[in-house]
Amino acid sequence: MSDFLDIDQAIEAPGLRLVLSVGVPGPWGEAAKSIFDAKQIPYARVRQQPGLPNEALERWTQQSGAPVAVYEKEAPRSSWEGILLLAERLSPTPRLVPTGAQERSTFFGLAHELCGEWGFGWCRRLMLLHQGMSIPELPASIRDIMERLAFKYGYDPKSAEAAPERVGEILELFGRRLEAQQDRGSRFLLGDALTALDIYWATFATLIEPLPPEQCAISKAMRAQYTLAPAQRGLHSAALLEHRDFIYREYLKLPLEL
């Protein structure tokens, strides 16, 4: 994989450009990478600095976060659904979204529970912000970043305090689904083949426990922040982490390129 492009380079580059946060295993970004990788769609990585204003990126894409997928001269896509559907269009095989109406509606409902507003990733992010915002004497530069992220992602203490219960509900939902699928002889969260739902789970599971250091090279402090307390993991966490490992081992790229 090539180095990151700066924004000016990315604007002039052809093909698919994927804006990613540098140095962190952000689940939305890792999911986008993994979906394009699973479909063998080439892309250039574009640098985004987490928590900073990223003015040049905002001028180009009308927002300052990551991930963002920009294909040729088309409008930027920053939602998880938009990035997924772009990948499906660019490379219809292997198909990662079911075609039947019933399975498709189930797929998008479950994917929203991981990726969407008030979903697993959203709530874990609120919990992480709550940890930072609760430190009384943060350095001014760190406080500025935390406040910018808090505003951007709708942080308030009340919602952050409610987030752990929601996280537990979602882990229970996916744990029971995985168990039911295994009972019927399937290795996957939906149907009998890999879908993007498995990829979303594998990448978002970093918010329970990051992959081992040799596969995910992050600092000890970041690893501790991302790790969910054992009391909040629920009954199915071991099986869910085993499913993450299976999906990475069989279908995704390791080690992570951050």
PDB file of C-alpha atoms in Angstrom:
ATOM      1  CA  MET A   1       0.000   0.000   0.000  1.00  0.00           C
ATOM      2  CA  SER A   2       1.366   3.437  -0.925  1.00  0.00           C
ATOM      3  CA  ASP A   3       1.875   6.329   1.471  1.00  0.00           C
ATOM      4  CA  PHE A   4      -0.887   8.772   2.317  1.00  0.00           C
ATOM      5  CA  LEU A   5      -1.653  11.543  -0.153  1.00  0.00           C
ATOM      6  CA  ASP A   6      -2.064  15.122   0.972  1.00  0.00           C
ATOM      7  CA  ILE A   7      -5.329  16.828   0.042  1.00  0.00           C
ATOM      8  CA  ASP A   8      -3.840  18.771  -2.879  1.00  0.00           C
ATOM      9  CA  GLN A   9      -2.424  15.549  -4.317  1.00  0.00           C
ATOM     10  CA  ALA A  10      -5.704  13.712  -3.771  1.00  0.00           C
ATOM     11  CA  ILE A  11      -7.767  16.349  -5.576  1.00  0.00           C
ATOM     12  CA  GLU A  12      -5.693  15.868  -8.714  1.00  0.00           C
ATOM     13  CA  ALA A  13      -5.455  12.075  -8.474  1.00  0.00           C
ATOM     14  CA  PRO A  14      -7.635   9.822 -10.660  1.00  0.00           C
ATOM     15  CA  GLY A  15      -9.771   6.901  -9.546  1.00  0.00           C
ATOM     16  CA  LEU A  16     -10.837   6.171  -6.000  1.00  0.00           C
ATOM     17  CA  ARG A  17      -9.454   8.167  -3.089  1.00  0.00           C
ATOM     18  CA  LEU A  18     -10.220   7.135   0.494  1.00  0.00           C
ATOM     19  CA  VAL A  19      -9.722   9.651   3.305  1.00  0.00           C
ATOM     20  CA  LEU A  20      -8.601   7.901   6.493  1.00  0.00           C
ATOM     21  CA  SER A  21      -7.583   8.978   9.974  1.00  0.00           C
ATOM     22  CA  VAL A  22      -3.847   8.551  10.423  1.00  0.00           C
ATOM     23  CA  GLY A  23      -2.566   6.288  13.183  1.00  0.00           C
ATOM     24  CA  VAL A  24      -5.851   5.050  14.658  1.00  0.00           C
ATOM     25  CA  PRO A  25      -7.932   1.905  13.967  1.00  0.00           C
ATOM     26  CA  GLY A  26     -11.146   3.922  13.594  1.00  0.00           C
ATOM     27  CA  PRO A  27     -13.859   1.342  12.899  1.00  0.00           C
ATOM     28  CA  TRP A  28     -15.654   3.289  10.169  1.00  0.00           C
ATOM     29  CA  GLY A  29     -12.398   3.809   8.304  1.00  0.00           C
ATOM     30  CA  GLU A  30     -11.193   0.240   8.797  1.00  0.00           C
ATOM     31  CA  ALA A  31     -14.572  -1.012   7.548  1.00  0.00           C
ATOM     32  CA  ALA A  32     -14.345   1.129   4.401  1.00  0.00           C
ATOM     33  CA  LYS A  33     -10.798  -0.086   3.704  1.00  0.00           C
ATOM     34  CA  SER A  34     -11.772  -3.696   4.293  1.00  0.00           C
ATOM     35  CA  ILE A  35     -14.796  -3.524   1.996  1.00  0.00           C
ATOM     36  CA  PHE A  36     -12.716  -2.143  -0.871  1.00  0.00           C
ATOM     37  CA  ASP A  37      -9.950  -4.654  -0.123  1.00  0.00           C
ATOM     38  CA  ALA A  38     -12.394  -7.578  -0.076  1.00  0.00           C
ATOM     39  CA  LYS A  39     -13.586  -6.530  -3.524  1.00  0.00           C
ATOM     40  CA  GLN A  40      -9.999  -5.870  -4.721  1.00  0.00           C
ATOM     41  CA  ILE A  41     -10.876  -2.289  -5.623  1.00  0.00           C
ATOM     42  CA  PRO A  42      -7.685  -0.189  -5.702  1.00  0.00           C
ATOM     43  CA  TYR A  43      -7.686   3.131  -3.872  1.00  0.00           C
ATOM     44  CA  ALA A  44      -5.298   5.853  -2.773  1.00  0.00           C
ATOM     45  CA  ARG A  45      -5.188   6.652   0.935  1.00  0.00           C
ATOM     46  CA  VAL A  46      -5.630  10.313   1.853  1.00  0.00           C
ATOM     47  CA  ARG A  47      -4.473  11.790   5.157  1.00  0.00           C
ATOM     48  CA  GLN A  48      -6.906  13.066   7.801  1.00  0.00           C
ATOM     49  CA  GLN A  49      -5.629  14.172  11.203  1.00  0.00           C
ATOM     50  CA  PRO A  50      -8.024  13.044  13.955  1.00  0.00           C
ATOM     51  CA  GLY A  51      -9.481  15.854  16.027  1.00  0.00           C
ATOM     52  CA  LEU A  52      -7.907  18.696  14.019  1.00  0.00           C
ATOM     53  CA  PRO A  53      -9.798  21.204  11.857  1.00  0.00           C
ATOM     54  CA  ASN A  54      -8.580  19.683   8.539  1.00  0.00           C
ATOM     55  CA  GLU A  55      -9.566  22.846   6.637  1.00  0.00           C
ATOM     56  CA  ALA A  56      -8.278  21.638   3.259  1.00  0.00           C
ATOM     57  CA  LEU A  57     -10.275  18.429   3.568  1.00  0.00           C
ATOM     58  CA  GLU A  58     -13.401  20.399   4.451  1.00  0.00           C
ATOM     59  CA  ARG A  59     -12.971  22.655   1.419  1.00  0.00           C
ATOM     60  CA  TRP A  60     -12.723  19.578  -0.799  1.00  0.00           C
ATOM     61  CA  THR A  61     -15.413  17.329   0.697  1.00  0.00           C
ATOM     62  CA  GLN A  62     -17.581  19.741   2.737  1.00  0.00           C
ATOM     63  CA  GLN A  63     -16.714  17.959   5.970  1.00  0.00           C
ATOM     64  CA  SER A  64     -13.576  17.424   8.045  1.00  0.00           C
ATOM     65  CA  GLY A  65     -13.847  13.833   9.245  1.00  0.00           C
ATOM     66  CA  ALA A  66     -12.999  10.387   7.953  1.00  0.00           C
ATOM     67  CA  PRO A  67     -13.656   8.130   6.196  1.00  0.00           C
ATOM     68  CA  VAL A  68     -14.609   9.806   2.942  1.00  0.00           C
ATOM     69  CA  ALA A  69     -14.610   8.031  -0.429  1.00  0.00           C
ATOM     70  CA  VAL A  70     -14.213  10.145  -3.562  1.00  0.00           C
ATOM     71  CA  TYR A  71     -14.462   8.380  -6.919  1.00  0.00           C
ATOM     72  CA  GLU A  72     -13.293  10.322  -9.979  1.00  0.00           C
ATOM     73  CA  LYS A  73     -15.341  13.549 -10.186  1.00  0.00           C
ATOM     74  CA  GLU A  74     -18.340  12.193  -8.275  1.00  0.00           C
ATOM     75  CA  ALA A  75     -19.606  13.757  -5.059  1.00  0.00           C
ATOM     76  CA  PRO A  76     -17.771  12.670  -1.885  1.00  0.00           C
ATOM     77  CA  ARG A  77     -19.378   9.911   0.169  1.00  0.00           C
ATOM     78  CA  SER A  78     -18.897   9.993   3.934  1.00  0.00           C
ATOM     79  CA  SER A  79     -21.713   7.784   5.252  1.00  0.00           C
ATOM     80  CA  TRP A  80     -21.106   4.087   5.836  1.00  0.00           C
ATOM     81  CA  GLU A  81     -24.052   3.246   3.544  1.00  0.00           C
ATOM     82  CA  GLY A  82     -22.821   5.515   0.756  1.00  0.00           C
ATOM     83  CA  ILE A  83     -19.327   4.047   0.833  1.00  0.00           C
ATOM     84  CA  LEU A  84     -20.692   0.493   0.855  1.00  0.00           C
ATOM     85  CA  LEU A  85     -23.035   1.093  -2.085  1.00  0.00           C
ATOM     86  CA  LEU A  86     -20.243   2.747  -4.057  1.00  0.00           C
ATOM     87  CA  ALA A  87     -18.134  -0.381  -3.545  1.00  0.00           C
ATOM     88  CA  GLU A  88     -21.029  -2.580  -4.662  1.00  0.00           C
ATOM     89  CA  ARG A  89     -21.371  -0.528  -7.846  1.00  0.00           C
ATOM     90  CA  LEU A  90     -17.668  -0.457  -8.668  1.00  0.00           C
ATOM     91  CA  SER A  91     -17.275  -4.206  -8.184  1.00  0.00           C
ATOM     92  CA  PRO A  92     -20.523  -6.204  -8.013  1.00  0.00           C
ATOM     93  CA  THR A  93     -18.596  -9.350  -7.047  1.00  0.00           C
ATOM     94  CA  PRO A  94     -18.053 -10.554  -4.461  1.00  0.00           C
ATOM     95  CA  ARG A  95     -21.447  -9.225  -3.439  1.00  0.00           C
ATOM     96  CA  LEU A  96     -21.457  -7.959   0.136  1.00  0.00           C
ATOM     97  CA  VAL A  97     -25.084  -6.775   0.328  1.00  0.00           C
ATOM     98  CA  PRO A  98     -27.927  -9.312  -0.013  1.00  0.00           C
ATOM     99  CA  THR A  99     -30.214  -8.905  -3.020  1.00  0.00           C
ATOM    100  CA  GLY A 100     -33.466 -10.304  -1.623  1.00  0.00           C
ATOM    101  CA  ALA A 101     -35.756  -7.726  -0.011  1.00  0.00           C
ATOM    102  CA  GLN A 102     -36.101  -9.592   3.309  1.00  0.00           C
ATOM    103  CA  GLU A 103     -32.401 -10.305   3.780  1.00  0.00           C
ATOM    104  CA  ARG A 104     -31.502  -6.819   2.545  1.00  0.00           C
ATOM    105  CA  SER A 105     -33.756  -5.144   5.098  1.00  0.00           C
ATOM    106  CA  THR A 106     -32.330  -7.371   7.845  1.00  0.00           C
ATOM    107  CA  PHE A 107     -28.809  -6.551   6.691  1.00  0.00           C
ATOM    108  CA  PHE A 108     -29.277  -2.794   6.793  1.00  0.00           C
ATOM    109  CA  GLY A 109     -31.102  -2.921  10.122  1.00  0.00           C
ATOM    110  CA  LEU A 110     -28.305  -4.887  11.766  1.00  0.00           C
ATOM    111  CA  ALA A 111     -25.582  -2.811  10.099  1.00  0.00           C
ATOM    112  CA  HIS A 112     -27.192   0.344  11.469  1.00  0.00           C
ATOM    113  CA  GLU A 113     -26.993  -1.176  14.962  1.00  0.00           C
ATOM    114  CA  LEU A 114     -23.214  -1.254  14.499  1.00  0.00           C
ATOM    115  CA  CYS A 115     -22.462   1.774  12.328  1.00  0.00           C
ATOM    116  CA  GLY A 116     -25.374   4.200  12.611  1.00  0.00           C
ATOM    117  CA  GLU A 117     -26.376   6.926  15.004  1.00  0.00           C
ATOM    118  CA  TRP A 118     -26.908   5.540  18.518  1.00  0.00           C
ATOM    119  CA  GLY A 119     -25.408   2.262  17.323  1.00  0.00           C
ATOM    120  CA  PHE A 120     -22.492   0.354  18.832  1.00  0.00           C
ATOM    121  CA  GLY A 121     -19.715   2.518  17.372  1.00  0.00           C
ATOM    122  CA  TRP A 122     -21.582   5.741  18.124  1.00  0.00           C
ATOM    123  CA  CYS A 123     -22.159   4.774  21.764  1.00  0.00           C
ATOM    124  CA  ARG A 124     -18.604   3.576  22.321  1.00  0.00           C
ATOM    125  CA  ARG A 125     -17.380   6.897  20.909  1.00  0.00           C
ATOM    126  CA  LEU A 126     -19.592   8.744  23.395  1.00  0.00           C
ATOM    127  CA  MET A 127     -18.100   6.620  26.166  1.00  0.00           C
ATOM    128  CA  LEU A 128     -14.562   7.471  25.031  1.00  0.00           C
ATOM    129  CA  LEU A 129     -15.408  11.168  24.842  1.00  0.00           C
ATOM    130  CA  HIS A 130     -16.923  10.975  28.315  1.00  0.00           C
ATOM    131  CA  GLN A 131     -13.661   9.596  29.684  1.00  0.00           C
ATOM    132  CA  GLY A 132     -11.733  12.506  28.199  1.00  0.00           C
ATOM    133  CA  MET A 133     -14.229  15.230  29.055  1.00  0.00           C
ATOM    134  CA  SER A 134     -14.308  14.037  32.678  1.00  0.00           C
ATOM    135  CA  ILE A 135     -10.588  14.726  33.221  1.00  0.00           C
ATOM    136  CA  PRO A 136     -10.521  18.031  35.136  1.00  0.00           C
ATOM    137  CA  GLU A 137      -7.121  19.366  34.080  1.00  0.00           C
ATOM    138  CA  LEU A 138      -6.522  18.486  30.439  1.00  0.00           C
ATOM    139  CA  PRO A 139      -3.856  20.503  28.602  1.00  0.00           C
ATOM    140  CA  ALA A 140      -5.439  23.309  26.588  1.00  0.00           C
ATOM    141  CA  SER A 141      -4.506  21.735  23.228  1.00  0.00           C
ATOM    142  CA  ILE A 142      -6.112  18.408  24.185  1.00  0.00           C
ATOM    143  CA  ARG A 143      -9.163  20.153  25.650  1.00  0.00           C
ATOM    144  CA  ASP A 144      -9.636  21.983  22.329  1.00  0.00           C
ATOM    145  CA  ILE A 145      -9.606  18.690  20.418  1.00  0.00           C
ATOM    146  CA  MET A 146     -11.976  17.045  22.871  1.00  0.00           C
ATOM    147  CA  GLU A 147     -14.442  19.919  22.701  1.00  0.00           C
ATOM    148  CA  ARG A 148     -14.351  19.935  18.899  1.00  0.00           C
ATOM    149  CA  LEU A 149     -15.091  16.187  18.814  1.00  0.00           C
ATOM    150  CA  ALA A 150     -17.756  16.512  21.495  1.00  0.00           C
ATOM    151  CA  PHE A 151     -19.619  19.122  19.455  1.00  0.00           C
ATOM    152  CA  LYS A 152     -19.229  17.192  16.207  1.00  0.00           C
ATOM    153  CA  TYR A 153     -20.529  13.901  17.605  1.00  0.00           C
ATOM    154  CA  GLY A 154     -23.313  15.236  19.807  1.00  0.00           C
ATOM    155  CA  TYR A 155     -21.709  14.500  23.155  1.00  0.00           C
ATOM    156  CA  ASP A 156     -23.472  15.370  26.365  1.00  0.00           C
ATOM    157  CA  PRO A 157     -23.015  13.710  29.769  1.00  0.00           C
ATOM    158  CA  LYS A 158     -26.569  12.322  29.882  1.00  0.00           C
ATOM    159  CA  SER A 159     -26.307  10.497  26.549  1.00  0.00           C
ATOM    160  CA  ALA A 160     -22.808   9.246  27.392  1.00  0.00           C
ATOM    161  CA  GLU A 161     -24.045   7.810  30.679  1.00  0.00           C
ATOM    162  CA  ALA A 162     -26.831   5.979  28.814  1.00  0.00           C
ATOM    163  CA  ALA A 163     -24.432   4.588  26.195  1.00  0.00           C
ATOM    164  CA  PRO A 164     -23.123   1.527  28.123  1.00  0.00           C
ATOM    165  CA  GLU A 165     -26.617   0.054  28.429  1.00  0.00           C
ATOM    166  CA  ARG A 166     -27.154   0.474  24.684  1.00  0.00           C
ATOM    167  CA  VAL A 167     -23.776  -1.139  23.996  1.00  0.00           C
ATOM    168  CA  GLY A 168     -24.809  -4.113  26.121  1.00  0.00           C
ATOM    169  CA  GLU A 169     -28.085  -4.488  24.223  1.00  0.00           C
ATOM    170  CA  ILE A 170     -26.299  -4.501  20.862  1.00  0.00           C
ATOM    171  CA  LEU A 171     -23.683  -7.011  21.997  1.00  0.00           C
ATOM    172  CA  GLU A 172     -26.477  -9.265  23.228  1.00  0.00           C
ATOM    173  CA  LEU A 173     -28.265  -8.918  19.873  1.00  0.00           C
ATOM    174  CA  PHE A 174     -25.183  -9.878  17.872  1.00  0.00           C
ATOM    175  CA  GLY A 175     -24.171 -12.607  20.291  1.00  0.00           C
ATOM    176  CA  ARG A 176     -27.563 -14.296  19.980  1.00  0.00           C
ATOM    177  CA  ARG A 177     -27.520 -13.897  16.194  1.00  0.00           C
ATOM    178  CA  LEU A 178     -24.063 -15.453  15.921  1.00  0.00           C
ATOM    179  CA  GLU A 179     -25.136 -18.350  18.144  1.00  0.00           C
ATOM    180  CA  ALA A 180     -28.271 -18.960  16.053  1.00  0.00           C
ATOM    181  CA  GLN A 181     -26.277 -18.851  12.816  1.00  0.00           C
ATOM    182  CA  GLN A 182     -23.732 -21.321  14.167  1.00  0.00           C
ATOM    183  CA  ASP A 183     -26.535 -23.640  15.303  1.00  0.00           C
ATOM    184  CA  ARG A 184     -27.801 -23.767  11.708  1.00  0.00           C
ATOM    185  CA  GLY A 185     -24.290 -24.470  10.425  1.00  0.00           C
ATOM    186  CA  SER A 186     -23.298 -21.024   9.127  1.00  0.00           C
ATOM    187  CA  ARG A 187     -20.019 -19.258   9.878  1.00  0.00           C
ATOM    188  CA  PHE A 188     -21.517 -15.840   9.043  1.00  0.00           C
ATOM    189  CA  LEU A 189     -23.819 -13.316  10.688  1.00  0.00           C
ATOM    190  CA  LEU A 190     -26.290 -13.358   7.807  1.00  0.00           C
ATOM    191  CA  GLY A 191     -26.953 -16.119   5.308  1.00  0.00           C
ATOM    192  CA  ASP A 192     -24.279 -18.594   4.291  1.00  0.00           C
ATOM    193  CA  ALA A 193     -21.587 -16.329   2.830  1.00  0.00           C
ATOM    194  CA  LEU A 194     -19.550 -13.294   3.777  1.00  0.00           C
ATOM    195  CA  THR A 195     -21.442 -10.002   3.793  1.00  0.00           C
ATOM    196  CA  ALA A 196     -20.411  -6.511   4.804  1.00  0.00           C
ATOM    197  CA  LEU A 197     -22.154  -7.206   8.120  1.00  0.00           C
ATOM    198  CA  ASP A 198     -19.307  -9.582   9.036  1.00  0.00           C
ATOM    199  CA  ILE A 199     -16.786  -6.929   7.976  1.00  0.00           C
ATOM    200  CA  TYR A 200     -18.520  -4.265  10.032  1.00  0.00           C
ATOM    201  CA  TRP A 201     -18.510  -6.536  13.062  1.00  0.00           C
ATOM    202  CA  ALA A 202     -14.835  -7.443  12.629  1.00  0.00           C
ATOM    203  CA  THR A 203     -13.734  -3.822  12.353  1.00  0.00           C
ATOM    204  CA  PHE A 204     -16.038  -2.418  15.046  1.00  0.00           C
ATOM    205  CA  ALA A 205     -14.977  -5.131  17.509  1.00  0.00           C
ATOM    206  CA  THR A 206     -11.805  -3.085  18.060  1.00  0.00           C
ATOM    207  CA  LEU A 207     -14.033  -1.090  20.429  1.00  0.00           C
ATOM    208  CA  ILE A 208     -14.310  -4.182  22.636  1.00  0.00           C
ATOM    209  CA  GLU A 209     -10.667  -5.165  22.377  1.00  0.00           C
ATOM    210  CA  PRO A 210      -8.164  -4.173  19.670  1.00  0.00           C
ATOM    211  CA  LEU A 211      -6.368  -6.843  17.682  1.00  0.00           C
ATOM    212  CA  PRO A 212      -3.024  -7.971  19.187  1.00  0.00           C
ATOM    213  CA  PRO A 213      -0.075  -5.546  18.965  1.00  0.00           C
ATOM    214  CA  GLU A 214       1.576  -7.468  16.131  1.00  0.00           C
ATOM    215  CA  GLN A 215      -1.591  -6.991  14.062  1.00  0.00           C
ATOM    216  CA  CYS A 216      -2.618  -3.526  15.291  1.00  0.00           C
ATOM    217  CA  ALA A 217       0.317  -1.273  16.195  1.00  0.00           C
ATOM    218  CA  ILE A 218      -1.170   1.359  18.492  1.00  0.00           C
ATOM    219  CA  SER A 219       0.059   2.858  21.752  1.00  0.00           C
ATOM    220  CA  LYS A 220      -0.664   1.226  25.093  1.00  0.00           C
ATOM    221  CA  ALA A 221      -2.726   4.271  26.061  1.00  0.00           C
ATOM    222  CA  MET A 222      -4.923   4.012  22.961  1.00  0.00           C
ATOM    223  CA  ARG A 223      -5.272   0.265  23.436  1.00  0.00           C
ATOM    224  CA  ALA A 224      -6.453   0.831  26.996  1.00  0.00           C
ATOM    225  CA  GLN A 225      -8.939   3.492  25.879  1.00  0.00           C
ATOM    226  CA  TYR A 226     -10.438   1.254  23.195  1.00  0.00           C
ATOM    227  CA  THR A 227     -10.733  -1.780  25.485  1.00  0.00           C
ATOM    228  CA  LEU A 228     -14.185  -2.294  26.979  1.00  0.00           C
ATOM    229  CA  ALA A 229     -14.305  -3.211  30.657  1.00  0.00           C
ATOM    230  CA  PRO A 230     -14.982  -6.953  31.200  1.00  0.00           C
ATOM    231  CA  ALA A 231     -18.144  -6.196  33.189  1.00  0.00           C
ATOM    232  CA  GLN A 232     -19.631  -4.386  30.152  1.00  0.00           C
ATOM    233  CA  ARG A 233     -18.869  -7.061  27.545  1.00  0.00           C
ATOM    234  CA  GLY A 234     -21.768  -9.417  28.207  1.00  0.00           C
ATOM    235  CA  LEU A 235     -22.038 -13.179  27.861  1.00  0.00           C
ATOM    236  CA  HIS A 236     -21.162 -13.479  24.174  1.00  0.00           C
ATOM    237  CA  SER A 237     -17.971 -11.416  23.921  1.00  0.00           C
ATOM    238  CA  ALA A 238     -15.599 -14.387  23.582  1.00  0.00           C
ATOM    239  CA  ALA A 239     -17.600 -15.860  20.685  1.00  0.00           C
ATOM    240  CA  LEU A 240     -17.935 -12.447  19.042  1.00  0.00           C
ATOM    241  CA  LEU A 241     -14.191 -11.840  19.249  1.00  0.00           C
ATOM    242  CA  GLU A 242     -13.570 -15.311  17.815  1.00  0.00           C
ATOM    243  CA  HIS A 243     -15.828 -14.354  14.904  1.00  0.00           C
ATOM    244  CA  ARG A 244     -13.799 -11.167  14.401  1.00  0.00           C
ATOM    245  CA  ASP A 245     -10.609 -13.216  14.287  1.00  0.00           C
ATOM    246  CA  PHE A 246     -12.123 -15.669  11.795  1.00  0.00           C
ATOM    247  CA  ILE A 247     -13.214 -12.869   9.437  1.00  0.00           C
ATOM    248  CA  TYR A 248      -9.820 -11.153   9.583  1.00  0.00           C
ATOM    249  CA  ARG A 249      -7.939 -14.421   9.163  1.00  0.00           C
ATOM    250  CA  GLU A 250      -9.950 -15.632   6.173  1.00  0.00           C
ATOM    251  CA  TYR A 251     -11.004 -12.451   4.348  1.00  0.00           C
ATOM    252  CA  LEU A 252      -9.266  -9.243   5.473  1.00  0.00           C
ATOM    253  CA  LYS A 253      -5.746  -7.830   5.521  1.00  0.00           C
ATOM    254  CA  LEU A 254      -3.376  -8.122   8.450  1.00  0.00           C
ATOM    255  CA  PRO A 255      -1.541  -6.400   9.973  1.00  0.00           C
ATOM    256  CA  LEU A 256      -3.606  -3.211   9.922  1.00  0.00           C
ATOM    257  CA  GLU A 257      -1.968  -0.363   7.990  1.00  0.00           C
ATOM    258  CA  LEU A 258      -2.520   2.722  10.127  1.00  0.00           C
TER     259      LEU A 258
END
